[in-house]
Every structure is written in structure tokens, then in C-alpha cells.
Amino acid sequence: MTASRVDAVIVGAGPNGLAAAIELGRAGLRVRIVEASSTAGGGTRSAELTLPGFVHDVCSTSHPLGIASPFFRSLDLGRRGLAWVHPEAPMAHMLAPDRALVLERSVDETAAGLGHDGGAWRRLFSALVHDVDRLLPSLLGPVVRPPRHPVALARFGLPALLPATGLARLSFQEPAARALFAGLAAHSMVALGRPMTGSFGLVLGMLAHAVGWPFALGGSGRIAEALAAEADDLGVEIVTDSRVTSLADLPPARATLLDVTPRQVVGIAGDRLSARYRRSMSRFRYGPGIFKIDWALDGPIPWGDQAAGRAGTVHVGGTMADVTHWEAEVAAGRLGDRPFTIVVQASRFDASRAPAGKHTAWAYCHVPNGSLVDMTSTIEAQLERYAPGFRDLVLARATKNSAELEAYDANYVGGDINGGIQDWRQLIFRPDLRWDPYRMPVDGMYLCSSSTPPGGGVHGMCGLHAARSALRRMDGHRRRG
């Protein structure tokens, strides 16, 4: 890496680091990204993890926040080769081995499958879907801000304050709708009896109806490739295979943005931080990890209810009590034998991911942070209950426990893919109690990772907000000559 001066340097080329670079590049600044891995992307990489010709996403596949992101929408990533694939239905929830509940794009069609609770589902989601464009700028930014659309935000925010279990019981009378909502809320990776977990169910349900849960054609790595191409056109330099352990590893710059979590902030910049801020970063809390399996399959997953085959994402979870029990056990540091399991079957809708007649799929379950327990047989036994004959289709598998995920990406501390637990305190004050959560109390330094609002997900909004915070303070910033 050369020592030539740049206007801004960014540590980390995940979606947020790339988003920050693009925003700064659009403002005319000279920008360099320094990335530890050999390619850009962070969690949006794809690779042949099992057998040749089988394309797997190393981390995320379904991207409702990606297609909805105001930052992504500000770019023409289609000209960079990014295309979205929409499954026939965004999600299905396996209530029982022979019964799937399907979350359709249409609110009315979803409600039609929920019996007596259909009207309640419409009441809960129709107004949110109508208000989605008003809500997203607030939901994908700092929480503590005057609302631009107070009525729409109040309509969302009052039920969002509730625990997912409480909101489900208040809203629905029957097991089906309660289970469907609990599965959505469980993406919070927080015990569902905790305040504000209802917000995750509301957001993911709203997005499913409003924009879907699409995949990137050819793999999530195409998202990173498109963002990197956009950055390259703006003159951004991406330096790979260069791990940063200290600010001394970086070139001089007017702004330094860190796409890392608080633990890495202390390691990289500890001697530059005030004692109070360093203590705050050291106290930042990480949530549960995940155990993930990628499979090469000899055919599609044989769900007990074939309706689940229409969905890109399938929640294998049973009743709300089943989902709630698993998440509570994980939060308490325990594991059982019937995990709430999130399954993605992208090759059903994107044939480029596997050889003809073959398929890929992945699944993960939440586990205690840092868990080294091998959940392979437990997850596969759970799938076998809901998809008899599944094991017979497995050609090869690749697994990652929480420690291996952290070794792959240091931001996944203990396997936490969200950059820190997203309970009520760290949703509102993330990562610290500051009006501008992106600005560090060091001149010219900013945090742009998922440890800032709005948190985890492939949306680039953490990077966008951090870059704008930096630009506000770079008076008369220099344009490229």
C-alpha cells in the first residue's frame, strides 16, 4: 500500500465501507479502502463451498433491505450487472411437518391463508405497506431524531415497542398467525419476550409485502461486485489483503472511517480514544452467534407441505412457543435438539447456482455467542422432520461454527452477524449515547459499520450516514483535480 495522501480512508470493504466510499466519491473526494481479505464484500461474497459448479453465499442471500435501501436505490446497479430474483413467495413457515404457512407478496393473499386472523394481519400490515416510503428513511437511520412523518412513525412505533410475543398475542387469536409473526421477529436474534422485538417482525413483514425478499442473480457476491464497480468509476482505490491493526497502518487522510465493530475500534485506535469512549466501546455487547450449513443437493428440498417450495426462505420452527423457547434458551446460553432454523433455497429460483438438475441450500440456527458446538446433525434432523428424505439428497456440505465465522470476518464477533446485539438499548443507542452515533470523539474519525444505526443487514445505510457525517465537518472539502 502506498503512502500517498488521500482525502478519506476507509477500513473494511463490506457493504457499509463500500457505501461510505461511494458517497464520499460522489462528493469529489479521493478515497482509499483498505480491506483485510483478498476481495471486497464482507458478508456479501459467494463461493463454491461444497462441490465445483455449486455457488453458495458465504453469509446472506435474501435481501429485503438491499432492494428497499434508499442508498441502493440512489445507484443504477443494474448497469453494473446486478439483477434481483424474486421467489414466488418471500417466505414460508413450517408450522407442522405437513403444514406450511406462506407469506405472500400480497397482504390479502397472506391473510387468506390465516383463517380467522386474516383480518388482523391486514390491519397490522396494510397501513405499514402503504407508508413504507415514509417509514424507511426513519427506520434506516438514527432512532433519536425528530420524525419527518410523525403519524406514520407512530402507527409503526407504538406496536413496535412491544415484545414480539406480546404483540402476537394481542394481534392474533390462532397459532398460525402467531407462529408466522414469531418467525419474522426471531431474526432479531433476541429473546422474543424482550421489548422492541416486535419491531423486527413488523419491518420484515412490511418489506415482504412491499418489496419482497429477493436474491442477487448468480449469488450475493454480485452485490459487492456492483458496489465495487461503482466505487471504481468514482476513482475509489480498493486495497485488498491488507489487515489494519493500528492507525499507523493507514495513510494520512482528512477523514478515517472504520467499518469494524467496537472491539476492533479499541484495538485499532485505542490510544487515540478518550477514556470514557474506550470504556463505552469495551462495554458494547454482542449477541448470539449462528451455526451455518451449506449443502450441495441432488434435488430440491422435499418439504412435507409442497407449498414451502414456493418460498425463497423457509422458517422451520413450529409454533410460536417452539420458536420462543429456542430463542430464550440461546439467550440463556443453552442449546436443545429442535432449533428454530432459517433455510434459504435460492437455486429453486436461480438456476445459475447449481448444475442442471442439482440444487443448493443453506440453513442456520442461532447459538450462544462463541459456541463451538457442531449443530450439523441437529439441524439436519430438524429438516428431516419437516422434509422427509432430505438427508438422502445431500451430496456435500460445508459448515461454519461461530468461531469459524469470526475467523472468516472479524466483525462477526462470536458469530454475531449483526455487529452487536440489537436489544432495545443497542437499537436506540448504537454503539454509544451520542447525538451523532457515527462521529467518534476523535477529530476526523467515524464509525460506519453495522454497530451503528440501523444495524445489521445488507443496505449500506450505516456507511451512507457516516460518510454524510464526515462531509458535514469537512468544510471546503477538496475536489479531485
Tab-separated table of N, CA and C in Angstrom, residues 345-469:
chain	number	residue	atom	x	y	z
A	345	GLN	N	-33.431	-21.499	-0.048
A	345	GLN	CA	-33.340	-22.426	-1.178
A	345	GLN	C	-33.316	-21.623	-2.481
A	346	ALA	N	-32.208	-20.920	-2.703
A	346	ALA	CA	-32.114	-19.975	-3.823
A	346	ALA	C	-32.130	-20.654	-5.178
A	347	SER	N	-31.571	-21.856	-5.290
A	347	SER	CA	-31.442	-22.478	-6.610
A	347	SER	C	-32.785	-22.875	-7.211
A	348	ARG	N	-33.838	-22.941	-6.410
A	348	ARG	CA	-35.179	-23.180	-6.965
A	348	ARG	C	-35.589	-22.058	-7.909
A	349	PHE	N	-35.028	-20.871	-7.695
A	349	PHE	CA	-35.441	-19.690	-8.446
A	349	PHE	C	-34.304	-19.066	-9.252
A	350	ASP	N	-33.088	-19.552	-9.037
A	350	ASP	CA	-31.904	-19.058	-9.737
A	350	ASP	C	-31.070	-20.269	-10.151
A	351	ALA	N	-31.310	-20.736	-11.378
A	351	ALA	CA	-30.667	-21.964	-11.843
A	351	ALA	C	-29.167	-21.818	-12.013
A	352	SER	N	-28.650	-20.584	-12.004
A	352	SER	CA	-27.210	-20.391	-12.184
A	352	SER	C	-26.402	-20.849	-10.981
A	353	ARG	N	-27.062	-21.182	-9.887
A	353	ARG	CA	-26.347	-21.518	-8.655
A	353	ARG	C	-25.966	-23.003	-8.545
A	354	ALA	N	-26.430	-23.844	-9.461
A	354	ALA	CA	-26.124	-25.274	-9.361
A	354	ALA	C	-26.161	-25.900	-10.748
A	355	PRO	N	-25.456	-27.016	-10.945
A	355	PRO	CA	-25.544	-27.733	-12.218
A	355	PRO	C	-26.979	-28.180	-12.497
A	356	ALA	N	-27.270	-28.460	-13.749
A	356	ALA	CA	-28.628	-28.846	-14.155
A	356	ALA	C	-29.122	-30.020	-13.319
A	357	GLY	N	-30.323	-29.879	-12.794
A	357	GLY	CA	-30.945	-30.927	-12.003
A	357	GLY	C	-30.503	-30.983	-10.562
A	358	LYS	N	-29.504	-30.191	-10.187
A	358	LYS	CA	-28.999	-30.166	-8.821
A	358	LYS	C	-29.448	-28.873	-8.129
A	359	HIS	N	-29.189	-28.803	-6.827
A	359	HIS	CA	-29.624	-27.633	-6.071
A	359	HIS	C	-28.613	-27.286	-4.980
A	360	THR	N	-28.709	-26.047	-4.535
A	360	THR	CA	-28.010	-25.604	-3.333
A	360	THR	C	-29.045	-25.162	-2.306
A	361	ALA	N	-28.647	-25.197	-1.063
A	361	ALA	CA	-29.466	-24.632	0.017
A	361	ALA	C	-28.536	-24.365	1.177
A	362	TRP	N	-28.960	-23.467	2.048
A	362	TRP	CA	-28.228	-23.287	3.305
A	362	TRP	C	-29.220	-23.125	4.431
A	363	ALA	N	-28.718	-23.350	5.634
A	363	ALA	CA	-29.534	-23.157	6.830
A	363	ALA	C	-28.647	-22.714	7.967
A	364	TYR	N	-29.230	-21.957	8.877
A	364	TYR	CA	-28.517	-21.677	10.122
A	364	TYR	C	-29.503	-21.628	11.267
A	365	CYS	N	-28.962	-21.841	12.452
A	365	CYS	CA	-29.734	-21.619	13.671
A	365	CYS	C	-28.904	-20.726	14.583
A	366	HIS	N	-29.569	-20.039	15.485
A	366	HIS	CA	-28.889	-19.195	16.460
A	366	HIS	C	-28.308	-20.076	17.558
A	367	VAL	N	-27.137	-19.690	18.025
A	367	VAL	CA	-26.442	-20.417	19.089
A	367	VAL	C	-25.846	-19.393	20.046
A	368	PRO	N	-25.482	-19.781	21.259
A	368	PRO	CA	-24.832	-18.833	22.162
A	368	PRO	C	-23.559	-18.269	21.544
A	369	ASN	N	-23.274	-17.011	21.847
A	369	ASN	CA	-22.107	-16.350	21.279
A	369	ASN	C	-20.843	-17.162	21.541
A	370	GLY	N	-20.079	-17.397	20.464
A	370	GLY	CA	-18.833	-18.131	20.584
A	370	GLY	C	-18.972	-19.633	20.661
A	371	SER	N	-20.180	-20.169	20.489
A	371	SER	CA	-20.403	-21.603	20.629
A	371	SER	C	-19.549	-22.396	19.638
A	372	LEU	N	-18.957	-23.480	20.128
A	372	LEU	CA	-18.182	-24.393	19.290
A	372	LEU	C	-18.933	-25.690	19.022
A	373	VAL	N	-20.195	-25.769	19.453
A	373	VAL	CA	-20.975	-26.990	19.298
A	373	VAL	C	-21.266	-27.229	17.819
A	374	ASP	N	-21.048	-28.431	17.351
A	374	ASP	CA	-21.351	-28.818	15.976
A	374	ASP	C	-22.847	-29.134	15.890
A	375	MET	N	-23.594	-28.273	15.202
A	375	MET	CA	-25.043	-28.415	15.110
A	375	MET	C	-25.475	-29.138	13.841
A	376	THR	N	-24.541	-29.741	13.112
A	376	THR	CA	-24.884	-30.344	11.820
A	376	THR	C	-25.985	-31.382	11.949
A	377	SER	N	-25.789	-32.375	12.810
A	377	SER	CA	-26.780	-33.442	12.918
A	377	SER	C	-28.097	-32.926	13.482
A	378	THR	N	-28.031	-31.935	14.368
A	378	THR	CA	-29.251	-31.375	14.973
A	378	THR	C	-30.076	-30.636	13.925
A	379	ILE	N	-29.424	-29.807	13.121
A	379	ILE	CA	-30.140	-29.072	12.076
A	379	ILE	C	-30.691	-30.033	11.030
A	380	GLU	N	-29.894	-31.013	10.615
A	380	GLU	CA	-30.360	-31.932	9.580
A	380	GLU	C	-31.500	-32.813	10.090
A	381	ALA	N	-31.476	-33.152	11.368
A	381	ALA	CA	-32.597	-33.911	11.942
A	381	ALA	C	-33.862	-33.064	11.950
A	382	GLN	N	-33.721	-31.776	12.228
A	382	GLN	CA	-34.876	-30.878	12.211
A	382	GLN	C	-35.455	-30.782	10.799
A	383	LEU	N	-34.586	-30.668	9.785
A	383	LEU	CA	-35.091	-30.612	8.421
A	383	LEU	C	-35.746	-31.926	8.016
A	384	GLU	N	-35.182	-33.024	8.464
A	384	GLU	CA	-35.755	-34.336	8.116
A	384	GLU	C	-37.181	-34.468	8.658
A	385	ARG	N	-37.462	-33.855	9.816
A	385	ARG	CA	-38.821	-33.910	10.369
A	385	ARG	C	-39.816	-33.214	9.448
A	386	TYR	N	-39.386	-32.096	8.857
A	386	TYR	CA	-40.291	-31.280	8.049
A	386	TYR	C	-40.142	-31.538	6.550
A	387	ALA	N	-39.081	-32.245	6.168
A	387	ALA	CA	-38.843	-32.578	4.759
A	387	ALA	C	-38.288	-34.000	4.698
A	388	PRO	N	-39.138	-35.007	4.878
A	388	PRO	CA	-38.667	-36.400	4.907
A	388	PRO	C	-37.926	-36.769	3.613
A	389	GLY	N	-36.767	-37.373	3.769
A	389	GLY	CA	-35.945	-37.723	2.620
A	389	GLY	C	-34.865	-36.702	2.322
A	390	PHE	N	-34.826	-35.624	3.113
A	390	PHE	CA	-33.822	-34.576	2.860
A	390	PHE	C	-32.400	-35.132	2.918
A	391	ARG	N	-32.094	-35.915	3.932
A	391	ARG	CA	-30.716	-36.402	4.115
A	391	ARG	C	-30.226	-37.192	2.892
A	392	ASP	N	-31.143	-37.885	2.229
A	392	ASP	CA	-30.751	-38.706	1.084
A	392	ASP	C	-30.293	-37.861	-0.102
A	393	LEU	N	-30.610	-36.566	-0.086
A	393	LEU	CA	-30.266	-35.689	-1.212
A	393	LEU	C	-28.920	-35.002	-1.040
A	394	VAL	N	-28.332	-35.100	0.153
A	394	VAL	CA	-27.108	-34.345	0.428
A	394	VAL	C	-25.916	-34.972	-0.298
A	395	LEU	N	-25.331	-34.200	-1.215
A	395	LEU	CA	-24.130	-34.628	-1.937
A	395	LEU	C	-22.863	-34.206	-1.204
A	396	ALA	N	-22.928	-33.016	-0.599
A	396	ALA	CA	-21.782	-32.487	0.141
A	396	ALA	C	-22.279	-31.354	1.013
A	397	ARG	N	-21.526	-31.053	2.040
A	397	ARG	CA	-21.899	-29.954	2.933
A	397	ARG	C	-20.648	-29.202	3.362
A	398	ALA	N	-20.840	-27.945	3.724
A	398	ALA	CA	-19.782	-27.129	4.329
A	398	ALA	C	-20.388	-26.451	5.537
A	399	THR	N	-19.681	-26.444	6.652
A	399	THR	CA	-20.227	-25.876	7.884
A	399	THR	C	-19.293	-24.814	8.444
A	400	LYS	N	-19.901	-23.910	9.200
A	400	LYS	CA	-19.127	-22.915	9.950
A	400	LYS	C	-19.772	-22.727	11.310
A	401	ASN	N	-18.990	-22.923	12.384
A	401	ASN	CA	-19.497	-22.581	13.706
A	401	ASN	C	-19.183	-21.117	13.992
A	402	SER	N	-19.527	-20.648	15.175
A	402	SER	CA	-19.381	-19.222	15.484
A	402	SER	C	-17.925	-18.765	15.423
A	403	ALA	N	-17.020	-19.588	15.922
A	403	ALA	CA	-15.604	-19.211	15.904
A	403	ALA	C	-15.074	-19.152	14.481
A	404	GLU	N	-15.505	-20.077	13.647
A	404	GLU	CA	-15.058	-20.076	12.255
A	404	GLU	C	-15.618	-18.895	11.485
A	405	LEU	N	-16.821	-18.456	11.824
A	405	LEU	CA	-17.370	-17.248	11.202
A	405	LEU	C	-16.560	-16.030	11.590
A	406	GLU	N	-16.160	-15.928	12.847
A	406	GLU	CA	-15.344	-14.796	13.272
A	406	GLU	C	-13.969	-14.838	12.604
A	407	ALA	N	-13.427	-16.037	12.401
A	407	ALA	CA	-12.148	-16.145	11.709
A	407	ALA	C	-12.276	-15.697	10.259
A	408	TYR	N	-13.437	-15.950	9.666
A	408	TYR	CA	-13.690	-15.509	8.292
A	408	TYR	C	-13.811	-13.998	8.211
A	409	ASP	N	-14.518	-13.400	9.176
A	409	ASP	CA	-14.738	-11.943	9.193
A	409	ASP	C	-14.705	-11.495	10.648
A	410	ALA	N	-13.715	-10.695	10.996
A	410	ALA	CA	-13.527	-10.287	12.394
A	410	ALA	C	-14.712	-9.490	12.935
A	411	ASN	N	-15.560	-8.944	12.055
A	411	ASN	CA	-16.747	-8.222	12.526
A	411	ASN	C	-17.807	-9.163	13.093
A	412	TYR	N	-17.731	-10.458	12.779
A	412	TYR	CA	-18.687	-11.434	13.298
A	412	TYR	C	-18.196	-11.948	14.652
A	413	VAL	N	-18.169	-11.083	15.624
A	413	VAL	CA	-17.601	-11.424	16.929
A	413	VAL	C	-18.443	-12.523	17.587
A	414	GLY	N	-17.808	-13.657	17.844
A	414	GLY	CA	-18.539	-14.783	18.437
A	414	GLY	C	-19.629	-15.325	17.551
A	415	GLY	N	-19.551	-15.047	16.237
A	415	GLY	CA	-20.586	-15.492	15.313
A	415	GLY	C	-21.763	-14.556	15.198
A	416	ASP	N	-21.715	-13.390	15.854
A	416	ASP	CA	-22.782	-12.392	15.794
A	416	ASP	C	-22.701	-11.680	14.445
A	417	ILE	N	-23.670	-11.939	13.566
A	417	ILE	CA	-23.646	-11.387	12.215
A	417	ILE	C	-24.255	-9.993	12.134
A	418	ASN	N	-24.709	-9.451	13.260
A	418	ASN	CA	-25.374	-8.150	13.268
A	418	ASN	C	-24.509	-7.020	13.812
A	419	GLY	N	-23.247	-7.286	14.114
A	419	GLY	CA	-22.383	-6.224	14.622
A	419	GLY	C	-22.716	-5.786	16.030
A	420	GLY	N	-23.351	-6.649	16.809
A	420	GLY	CA	-23.737	-6.314	18.180
A	420	GLY	C	-25.196	-6.622	18.415
A	421	ILE	N	-25.537	-7.016	19.633
A	421	ILE	CA	-26.916	-7.373	19.938
A	421	ILE	C	-27.832	-6.177	19.672
A	422	GLN	N	-29.023	-6.470	19.137
A	422	GLN	CA	-29.969	-5.417	18.780
A	422	GLN	C	-31.170	-5.469	19.723
A	423	ASP	N	-30.882	-5.421	21.047
A	423	ASP	CA	-31.956	-5.274	22.015
A	423	ASP	C	-32.333	-3.801	22.078
A	424	TRP	N	-33.288	-3.452	22.939
A	424	TRP	CA	-33.825	-2.085	22.886
A	424	TRP	C	-32.744	-1.048	23.126
A	425	ARG	N	-31.814	-1.329	24.040
A	425	ARG	CA	-30.805	-0.328	24.374
A	425	ARG	C	-29.846	-0.097	23.215
A	426	GLN	N	-29.425	-1.188	22.576
A	426	GLN	CA	-28.473	-1.039	21.482
A	426	GLN	C	-29.154	-0.840	20.132
A	427	LEU	N	-30.470	-0.793	20.107
A	427	LEU	CA	-31.174	-0.278	18.937
A	427	LEU	C	-31.242	1.241	18.986
A	428	ILE	N	-31.523	1.768	20.182
A	428	ILE	CA	-31.691	3.216	20.323
A	428	ILE	C	-30.351	3.914	20.446
A	429	PHE	N	-29.456	3.371	21.244
A	429	PHE	CA	-28.139	3.975	21.476
A	429	PHE	C	-27.076	3.020	20.940
A	430	ARG	N	-26.753	3.161	19.672
A	430	ARG	CA	-25.875	2.209	18.983
A	430	ARG	C	-24.757	2.969	18.306
A	431	PRO	N	-23.517	2.843	18.696
A	431	PRO	CA	-22.990	1.967	19.736
A	431	PRO	C	-22.857	2.654	21.085
A	432	ASP	N	-23.254	3.936	21.157
A	432	ASP	CA	-22.957	4.734	22.337
A	432	ASP	C	-24.022	5.815	22.425
A	433	LEU	N	-24.113	6.456	23.580
A	433	LEU	CA	-25.069	7.537	23.780
A	433	LEU	C	-24.507	8.822	23.173
A	434	ARG	N	-24.793	9.041	21.884
A	434	ARG	CA	-24.307	10.213	21.160
A	434	ARG	C	-25.373	10.653	20.173
A	435	TRP	N	-25.510	11.987	20.005
A	435	TRP	CA	-26.470	12.505	19.023
A	435	TRP	C	-26.088	12.056	17.624
A	436	ASP	N	-24.803	12.097	17.307
A	436	ASP	CA	-24.297	11.607	16.035
A	436	ASP	C	-23.528	10.310	16.320
A	437	PRO	N	-24.165	9.153	16.161
A	437	PRO	CA	-23.523	7.898	16.546
A	437	PRO	C	-22.372	7.488	15.633
A	438	TYR	N	-22.232	8.169	14.496
A	438	TYR	CA	-21.188	7.817	13.527
A	438	TYR	C	-19.883	8.567	13.813
A	439	ARG	N	-19.973	9.695	14.428
A	439	ARG	CA	-18.793	10.514	14.697
A	439	ARG	C	-18.133	10.058	15.996
A	440	MET	N	-16.874	9.681	15.907
A	440	MET	CA	-16.121	9.299	17.088
A	440	MET	C	-15.538	10.552	17.741
A	441	PRO	N	-15.303	10.539	19.047
A	441	PRO	CA	-14.775	11.734	19.724
A	441	PRO	C	-13.275	11.910	19.486
A	442	VAL	N	-12.892	11.763	18.214
A	442	VAL	CA	-11.520	11.987	17.760
A	442	VAL	C	-11.643	12.748	16.451
A	443	ASP	N	-10.951	13.844	16.295
A	443	ASP	CA	-11.079	14.649	15.093
A	443	ASP	C	-10.853	13.811	13.847
A	444	GLY	N	-11.835	13.856	12.944
A	444	GLY	CA	-11.686	13.201	11.656
A	444	GLY	C	-11.931	11.713	11.646
A	445	MET	N	-12.465	11.137	12.749
A	445	MET	CA	-12.686	9.697	12.785
A	445	MET	C	-14.171	9.366	12.925
A	446	TYR	N	-14.593	8.323	12.174
A	446	TYR	CA	-16.002	7.963	12.107
A	446	TYR	C	-16.141	6.446	12.098
A	447	LEU	N	-17.286	5.995	12.616
A	447	LEU	CA	-17.616	4.574	12.627
A	447	LEU	C	-18.728	4.347	11.609
A	448	CYS	N	-18.528	3.391	10.698
A	448	CYS	CA	-19.510	3.205	9.620
A	448	CYS	C	-19.986	1.764	9.503
A	449	SER	N	-19.833	0.971	10.541
A	449	SER	CA	-20.187	-0.448	10.482
A	449	SER	C	-21.621	-0.683	10.945
A	450	SER	N	-22.041	-1.957	10.922
A	450	SER	CA	-23.377	-2.314	11.397
A	450	SER	C	-23.516	-2.175	12.901
A	451	SER	N	-22.455	-1.772	13.581
A	451	SER	CA	-22.554	-1.437	15.007
A	451	SER	C	-23.126	-0.039	15.207
A	452	THR	N	-23.447	0.657	14.112
A	452	THR	CA	-24.142	1.942	14.157
A	452	THR	C	-25.539	1.742	13.566
A	453	PRO	N	-26.437	2.729	13.738
A	453	PRO	CA	-27.782	2.593	13.165
A	453	PRO	C	-27.722	2.549	11.635
A	454	PRO	N	-28.572	1.749	10.996
A	454	PRO	CA	-29.673	0.977	11.580
A	454	PRO	C	-29.312	-0.438	11.997
A	455	GLY	N	-28.045	-0.816	11.996
A	455	GLY	CA	-27.664	-2.143	12.442
A	455	GLY	C	-27.441	-3.097	11.282
A	456	GLY	N	-27.609	-4.399	11.560
A	456	GLY	CA	-27.259	-5.440	10.615
A	456	GLY	C	-28.123	-5.450	9.377
A	457	GLY	N	-27.599	-6.078	8.339
A	457	GLY	CA	-28.307	-6.176	7.065
A	457	GLY	C	-27.489	-5.588	5.936
A	458	VAL	N	-27.790	-6.025	4.726
A	458	VAL	CA	-27.088	-5.523	3.538
A	458	VAL	C	-27.907	-4.377	2.962
A	459	HIS	N	-27.552	-3.169	3.359
A	459	HIS	CA	-28.297	-1.986	2.925
A	459	HIS	C	-27.400	-0.778	2.693
A	460	GLY	N	-26.204	-0.777	3.261
A	460	GLY	CA	-25.261	0.324	3.059
A	460	GLY	C	-25.580	1.595	3.813
A	461	MET	N	-26.647	1.602	4.600
A	461	MET	CA	-27.097	2.856	5.211
A	461	MET	C	-26.169	3.330	6.332
A	462	CYS	N	-25.525	2.393	7.039
A	462	CYS	CA	-24.557	2.810	8.064
A	462	CYS	C	-23.416	3.580	7.411
A	463	GLY	N	-22.930	3.072	6.290
A	463	GLY	CA	-21.861	3.760	5.572
A	463	GLY	C	-22.296	5.087	5.004
A	464	LEU	N	-23.513	5.137	4.467
A	464	LEU	CA	-24.032	6.396	3.915
A	464	LEU	C	-24.103	7.462	4.989
A	465	HIS	N	-24.678	7.146	6.144
A	465	HIS	CA	-24.829	8.138	7.212
A	465	HIS	C	-23.474	8.580	7.753
A	466	ALA	N	-22.539	7.635	7.886
A	466	ALA	CA	-21.213	8.005	8.386
A	466	ALA	C	-20.504	8.931	7.404
A	467	ALA	N	-20.617	8.628	6.115
A	467	ALA	CA	-19.981	9.487	5.113
A	467	ALA	C	-20.575	10.886	5.143
A	468	ARG	N	-21.877	10.980	5.297
A	468	ARG	CA	-22.513	12.304	5.348
A	468	ARG	C	-22.112	13.051	6.614
A	469	SER	N	-21.935	12.328	7.712
A	469	SER	CA	-21.441	12.968	8.929
A	469	SER	C	-20.054	13.541	8.692
